[in-house]
Amino acid sequence: MQESDNPFSEAFGKAVDLGNRIADTDDKADIWDIADGLLAGAVQYWLYSRQPCSDPECEECQPISTAEGRIEELRKLMRQFAEESEYFHSPTDRNVGRA
């Protein structure tokens, strides 16, 4: 993968590449376990990066100033990223119409 000027795109691509590399090197690996591990690591890093500053009046930190606020922000992002994914809908989804 080519290096990017965009840290978001670079992190996204490297996470996908890492999952694929783990799956390719271990025939017995469950891709759900790999994906869960990647997600757990991403959540851990995201929570680490969203620690509010020491100013209780900081407007920028307001949405993440509590554990509940951080989890709500994380839920919003997770939903957005999922809905934007090319894999969000699957032709085998139970709610897909069959003609």
CSV table of N, CA and C in Angstrom, one decimal:
chain,number,residue,atom,x,y,z
A,1,MET,N,0.8,-1.2,0.0
A,1,MET,CA,0.0,0.0,0.0
A,1,MET,C,0.9,1.2,0.0
A,2,GLN,N,0.5,2.2,-0.7
A,2,GLN,CA,1.2,3.5,-0.9
A,2,GLN,C,1.0,4.4,0.4
A,3,GLU,N,2.0,5.0,0.8
A,3,GLU,CA,1.9,6.0,2.0
A,3,GLU,C,1.0,7.1,1.5
A,4,SER,N,0.3,7.7,2.5
A,4,SER,CA,-0.7,8.7,2.2
A,4,SER,C,-0.4,10.0,3.0
A,5,ASP,N,-0.9,11.1,2.5
A,5,ASP,CA,-0.8,12.3,3.3
A,5,ASP,C,-1.9,12.4,4.3
A,6,ASN,N,-2.9,11.5,4.2
A,6,ASN,CA,-4.1,11.5,5.0
A,6,ASN,C,-3.9,10.5,6.1
A,7,PRO,N,-3.7,10.8,7.4
A,7,PRO,CA,-3.5,9.8,8.4
A,7,PRO,C,-4.8,8.9,8.5
A,8,PHE,N,-6.0,9.4,8.3
A,8,PHE,CA,-7.2,8.6,8.4
A,8,PHE,C,-7.1,7.5,7.4
A,9,SER,N,-6.8,7.8,6.1
A,9,SER,CA,-6.8,6.8,5.0
A,9,SER,C,-5.6,5.9,5.3
A,10,GLU,N,-4.5,6.4,5.7
A,10,GLU,CA,-3.4,5.5,6.0
A,10,GLU,C,-3.7,4.5,7.1
A,11,ALA,N,-4.3,4.9,8.2
A,11,ALA,CA,-4.7,4.0,9.3
A,11,ALA,C,-5.7,3.0,8.9
A,12,PHE,N,-6.7,3.5,8.1
A,12,PHE,CA,-7.8,2.6,7.6
A,12,PHE,C,-7.2,1.5,6.7
A,13,GLY,N,-6.3,1.9,5.8
A,13,GLY,CA,-5.7,0.9,4.9
A,13,GLY,C,-4.8,-0.1,5.6
A,14,LYS,N,-4.1,0.4,6.5
A,14,LYS,CA,-3.1,-0.5,7.2
A,14,LYS,C,-3.9,-1.5,8.1
A,15,ALA,N,-5.0,-1.0,8.7
A,15,ALA,CA,-5.8,-2.0,9.5
A,15,ALA,C,-6.4,-3.1,8.6
A,16,VAL,N,-6.9,-2.7,7.5
A,16,VAL,CA,-7.4,-3.7,6.5
A,16,VAL,C,-6.3,-4.7,6.1
A,17,ASP,N,-5.2,-4.1,5.7
A,17,ASP,CA,-4.0,-4.9,5.3
A,17,ASP,C,-3.6,-5.8,6.4
A,18,LEU,N,-3.6,-5.4,7.6
A,18,LEU,CA,-3.2,-6.2,8.8
A,18,LEU,C,-4.1,-7.4,8.9
A,19,GLY,N,-5.4,-7.1,8.9
A,19,GLY,CA,-6.4,-8.2,9.0
A,19,GLY,C,-6.2,-9.2,7.9
A,20,ASN,N,-6.0,-8.8,6.7
A,20,ASN,CA,-5.8,-9.7,5.5
A,20,ASN,C,-4.5,-10.5,5.7
A,21,ARG,N,-3.4,-9.8,6.2
A,21,ARG,CA,-2.2,-10.5,6.4
A,21,ARG,C,-2.3,-11.6,7.4
A,22,ILE,N,-3.0,-11.3,8.5
A,22,ILE,CA,-3.2,-12.3,9.6
A,22,ILE,C,-3.9,-13.5,9.0
A,23,ALA,N,-5.0,-13.2,8.3
A,23,ALA,CA,-5.9,-14.3,7.8
A,23,ALA,C,-5.1,-15.1,6.7
A,24,ASP,N,-4.2,-14.4,6.0
A,24,ASP,CA,-3.5,-15.2,4.9
A,24,ASP,C,-2.4,-16.0,5.5
A,25,THR,N,-1.9,-15.7,6.7
A,25,THR,CA,-0.7,-16.4,7.2
A,25,THR,C,-1.2,-17.5,8.2
A,26,ASP,N,-2.4,-17.6,8.6
A,26,ASP,CA,-2.9,-18.6,9.5
A,26,ASP,C,-4.2,-19.2,8.9
A,27,ASP,N,-4.1,-20.4,8.3
A,27,ASP,CA,-5.2,-21.0,7.7
A,27,ASP,C,-6.3,-21.4,8.7
A,28,LYS,N,-6.0,-21.5,10.0
A,28,LYS,CA,-7.0,-21.9,11.0
A,28,LYS,C,-7.6,-20.7,11.7
A,29,ALA,N,-7.1,-19.5,11.3
A,29,ALA,CA,-7.6,-18.3,12.0
A,29,ALA,C,-9.1,-18.0,11.5
A,30,ASP,N,-9.9,-17.7,12.5
A,30,ASP,CA,-11.3,-17.3,12.2
A,30,ASP,C,-11.3,-15.8,11.9
A,31,ILE,N,-11.8,-15.5,10.7
A,31,ILE,CA,-11.8,-14.0,10.3
A,31,ILE,C,-12.6,-13.2,11.2
A,32,TRP,N,-13.6,-13.8,11.9
A,32,TRP,CA,-14.4,-13.0,12.8
A,32,TRP,C,-13.6,-12.7,14.0
A,33,ASP,N,-12.7,-13.6,14.5
A,33,ASP,CA,-11.8,-13.4,15.6
A,33,ASP,C,-10.8,-12.3,15.3
A,34,ILE,N,-10.3,-12.3,14.0
A,34,ILE,CA,-9.3,-11.3,13.6
A,34,ILE,C,-10.0,-10.0,13.6
A,35,ALA,N,-11.2,-9.9,13.0
A,35,ALA,CA,-11.9,-8.6,12.9
A,35,ALA,C,-12.3,-8.1,14.3
A,36,ASP,N,-12.7,-9.0,15.2
A,36,ASP,CA,-13.0,-8.6,16.6
A,36,ASP,C,-11.7,-8.0,17.3
A,37,GLY,N,-10.6,-8.7,17.0
A,37,GLY,CA,-9.3,-8.2,17.6
A,37,GLY,C,-8.9,-6.8,17.1
A,38,LEU,N,-9.1,-6.6,15.8
A,38,LEU,CA,-8.8,-5.3,15.2
A,38,LEU,C,-9.7,-4.3,15.7
A,39,LEU,N,-11.0,-4.6,15.9
A,39,LEU,CA,-11.9,-3.6,16.4
A,39,LEU,C,-11.6,-3.3,17.9
A,40,ALA,N,-11.3,-4.3,18.7
A,40,ALA,CA,-11.0,-4.1,20.1
A,40,ALA,C,-9.7,-3.2,20.2
A,41,GLY,N,-8.8,-3.4,19.3
A,41,GLY,CA,-7.6,-2.5,19.4
A,41,GLY,C,-7.9,-1.1,18.9
A,42,ALA,N,-8.7,-1.0,17.9
A,42,ALA,CA,-9.1,0.3,17.4
A,42,ALA,C,-9.9,1.1,18.5
A,43,VAL,N,-10.8,0.4,19.1
A,43,VAL,CA,-11.6,1.0,20.2
A,43,VAL,C,-10.7,1.5,21.3
A,44,GLN,N,-9.7,0.6,21.7
A,44,GLN,CA,-8.8,1.0,22.8
A,44,GLN,C,-8.0,2.2,22.4
A,45,TYR,N,-7.5,2.3,21.2
A,45,TYR,CA,-6.7,3.5,20.7
A,45,TYR,C,-7.6,4.7,20.7
A,46,TRP,N,-8.9,4.5,20.2
A,46,TRP,CA,-9.8,5.7,20.1
A,46,TRP,C,-10.1,6.2,21.4
A,47,LEU,N,-10.4,5.4,22.4
A,47,LEU,CA,-10.6,5.9,23.8
A,47,LEU,C,-9.4,6.5,24.4
A,48,TYR,N,-8.3,6.0,24.1
A,48,TYR,CA,-7.0,6.6,24.6
A,48,TYR,C,-6.9,8.0,24.0
A,49,SER,N,-7.2,8.2,22.7
A,49,SER,CA,-7.0,9.4,22.1
A,49,SER,C,-8.1,10.5,22.5
A,50,ARG,N,-9.1,10.1,23.1
A,50,ARG,CA,-10.2,11.0,23.4
A,50,ARG,C,-10.3,11.3,24.9
A,51,GLN,N,-9.2,11.3,25.6
A,51,GLN,CA,-9.2,11.7,27.0
A,51,GLN,C,-9.4,13.2,27.0
A,52,PRO,N,-10.4,13.7,27.8
A,52,PRO,CA,-10.6,15.2,27.9
A,52,PRO,C,-9.4,15.9,28.6
A,53,CYS,N,-9.3,17.1,28.2
A,53,CYS,CA,-8.2,17.9,28.8
A,53,CYS,C,-8.6,18.2,30.3
A,54,SER,N,-7.7,18.9,31.0
A,54,SER,CA,-8.0,19.2,32.4
A,54,SER,C,-8.9,20.4,32.7
A,55,ASP,N,-9.3,21.1,31.6
A,55,ASP,CA,-10.2,22.2,31.7
A,55,ASP,C,-11.6,21.8,31.7
A,56,PRO,N,-12.3,21.8,32.8
A,56,PRO,CA,-13.7,21.3,32.8
A,56,PRO,C,-14.7,22.2,32.0
A,57,GLU,N,-14.2,23.4,31.6
A,57,GLU,CA,-15.1,24.3,30.8
A,57,GLU,C,-14.7,24.2,29.3
A,58,CYS,N,-13.8,23.3,28.9
A,58,CYS,CA,-13.3,23.2,27.5
A,58,CYS,C,-14.5,22.8,26.6
A,59,GLU,N,-14.8,23.7,25.7
A,59,GLU,CA,-15.9,23.4,24.7
A,59,GLU,C,-15.6,22.2,23.8
A,60,GLU,N,-14.4,22.2,23.4
A,60,GLU,CA,-14.0,21.1,22.4
A,60,GLU,C,-14.1,19.7,23.1
A,61,CYS,N,-13.8,19.6,24.4
A,61,CYS,CA,-13.9,18.4,25.1
A,61,CYS,C,-15.3,18.0,25.7
A,62,GLN,N,-16.2,19.0,25.6
A,62,GLN,CA,-17.5,18.7,26.2
A,62,GLN,C,-18.2,17.4,25.8
A,63,PRO,N,-18.2,17.1,24.5
A,63,PRO,CA,-18.9,15.8,24.1
A,63,PRO,C,-18.2,14.6,24.6
A,64,ILE,N,-16.9,14.6,25.0
A,64,ILE,CA,-16.2,13.5,25.5
A,64,ILE,C,-15.7,13.6,26.9
A,65,SER,N,-16.4,14.5,27.6
A,65,SER,CA,-16.0,14.8,29.0
A,65,SER,C,-16.4,13.8,30.0
A,66,THR,N,-17.2,12.8,29.6
A,66,THR,CA,-17.6,11.7,30.5
A,66,THR,C,-17.4,10.4,29.7
A,67,ALA,N,-17.3,9.3,30.4
A,67,ALA,CA,-17.2,8.0,29.8
A,67,ALA,C,-18.5,7.7,28.9
A,68,GLU,N,-19.6,8.1,29.4
A,68,GLU,CA,-20.9,8.0,28.6
A,68,GLU,C,-20.8,8.8,27.4
A,69,GLY,N,-20.3,10.0,27.5
A,69,GLY,CA,-20.2,10.9,26.3
A,69,GLY,C,-19.2,10.3,25.3
A,70,ARG,N,-18.1,9.7,25.7
A,70,ARG,CA,-17.2,9.1,24.8
A,70,ARG,C,-17.8,7.9,24.1
A,71,ILE,N,-18.5,7.1,24.8
A,71,ILE,CA,-19.1,5.9,24.2
A,71,ILE,C,-20.2,6.4,23.2
A,72,GLU,N,-20.9,7.4,23.5
A,72,GLU,CA,-21.9,7.9,22.5
A,72,GLU,C,-21.2,8.5,21.2
A,73,GLU,N,-20.1,9.2,21.4
A,73,GLU,CA,-19.4,9.7,20.2
A,73,GLU,C,-18.8,8.5,19.4
A,74,LEU,N,-18.4,7.5,20.1
A,74,LEU,CA,-17.9,6.3,19.4
A,74,LEU,C,-19.0,5.6,18.7
A,75,ARG,N,-20.2,5.4,19.3
A,75,ARG,CA,-21.3,4.8,18.6
A,75,ARG,C,-21.7,5.6,17.3
A,76,LYS,N,-21.7,6.9,17.4
A,76,LYS,CA,-22.0,7.7,16.2
A,76,LYS,C,-21.0,7.4,15.1
A,77,LEU,N,-19.7,7.4,15.4
A,77,LEU,CA,-18.7,7.1,14.4
A,77,LEU,C,-18.8,5.7,13.8
A,78,MET,N,-19.0,4.8,14.7
A,78,MET,CA,-19.2,3.4,14.3
A,78,MET,C,-20.3,3.2,13.3
A,79,ARG,N,-21.4,3.8,13.6
A,79,ARG,CA,-22.6,3.8,12.7
A,79,ARG,C,-22.3,4.4,11.4
A,80,GLN,N,-21.7,5.6,11.4
A,80,GLN,CA,-21.3,6.3,10.2
A,80,GLN,C,-20.4,5.5,9.3
A,81,PHE,N,-19.3,5.0,9.9
A,81,PHE,CA,-18.3,4.2,9.2
A,81,PHE,C,-19.0,2.9,8.6
A,82,ALA,N,-19.8,2.3,9.4
A,82,ALA,CA,-20.5,1.1,8.9
A,82,ALA,C,-21.4,1.4,7.7
A,83,GLU,N,-22.2,2.4,7.8
A,83,GLU,CA,-23.1,2.8,6.8
A,83,GLU,C,-22.4,3.2,5.5
A,84,GLU,N,-21.2,3.8,5.6
A,84,GLU,CA,-20.4,4.2,4.5
A,84,GLU,C,-19.6,3.1,3.8
A,85,SER,N,-19.6,1.9,4.5
A,85,SER,CA,-18.8,0.8,4.0
A,85,SER,C,-19.5,0.1,2.8
A,86,GLU,N,-18.7,-0.3,1.9
A,86,GLU,CA,-19.2,-1.1,0.7
A,86,GLU,C,-19.7,-2.4,1.2
A,87,TYR,N,-19.4,-2.8,2.4
A,87,TYR,CA,-19.9,-4.1,2.9
A,87,TYR,C,-21.1,-4.0,3.8
A,88,PHE,N,-21.6,-2.8,3.9
A,88,PHE,CA,-22.8,-2.6,4.9
A,88,PHE,C,-24.0,-3.5,4.5
A,89,HIS,N,-24.3,-3.5,3.2
A,89,HIS,CA,-25.4,-4.3,2.7
A,89,HIS,C,-24.8,-5.5,2.0
A,90,SER,N,-25.4,-6.7,2.2
A,90,SER,CA,-24.9,-7.9,1.6
A,90,SER,C,-26.0,-8.5,0.8
A,91,PRO,N,-25.7,-9.1,-0.3
A,91,PRO,CA,-26.8,-9.8,-1.1
A,91,PRO,C,-27.4,-10.9,-0.3
A,92,THR,N,-26.8,-11.4,0.7
A,92,THR,CA,-27.4,-12.5,1.5
A,92,THR,C,-28.1,-12.0,2.8
A,93,ASP,N,-28.2,-10.7,3.0
A,93,ASP,CA,-29.0,-10.2,4.1
A,93,ASP,C,-30.4,-10.7,4.1
A,94,ARG,N,-30.9,-11.0,5.3
A,94,ARG,CA,-32.2,-11.6,5.4
A,94,ARG,C,-33.3,-10.6,4.9
A,95,ASN,N,-33.1,-9.3,5.0
A,95,ASN,CA,-34.1,-8.4,4.6
A,95,ASN,C,-34.0,-7.9,3.1
A,96,VAL,N,-33.2,-8.6,2.3
A,96,VAL,CA,-33.0,-8.3,0.9
A,96,VAL,C,-34.2,-8.9,0.2
A,97,GLY,N,-34.8,-8.1,-0.7
A,97,GLY,CA,-35.9,-8.7,-1.5
A,97,GLY,C,-35.4,-9.7,-2.5
A,98,ARG,N,-36.2,-10.7,-2.8
A,98,ARG,CA,-35.8,-11.7,-3.7
A,98,ARG,C,-36.9,-11.7,-4.8
A,99,ALA,N,-36.5,-11.5,-6.0
A,99,ALA,CA,-37.4,-11.4,-7.2
A,99,ALA,C,-37.3,-12.6,-8.0
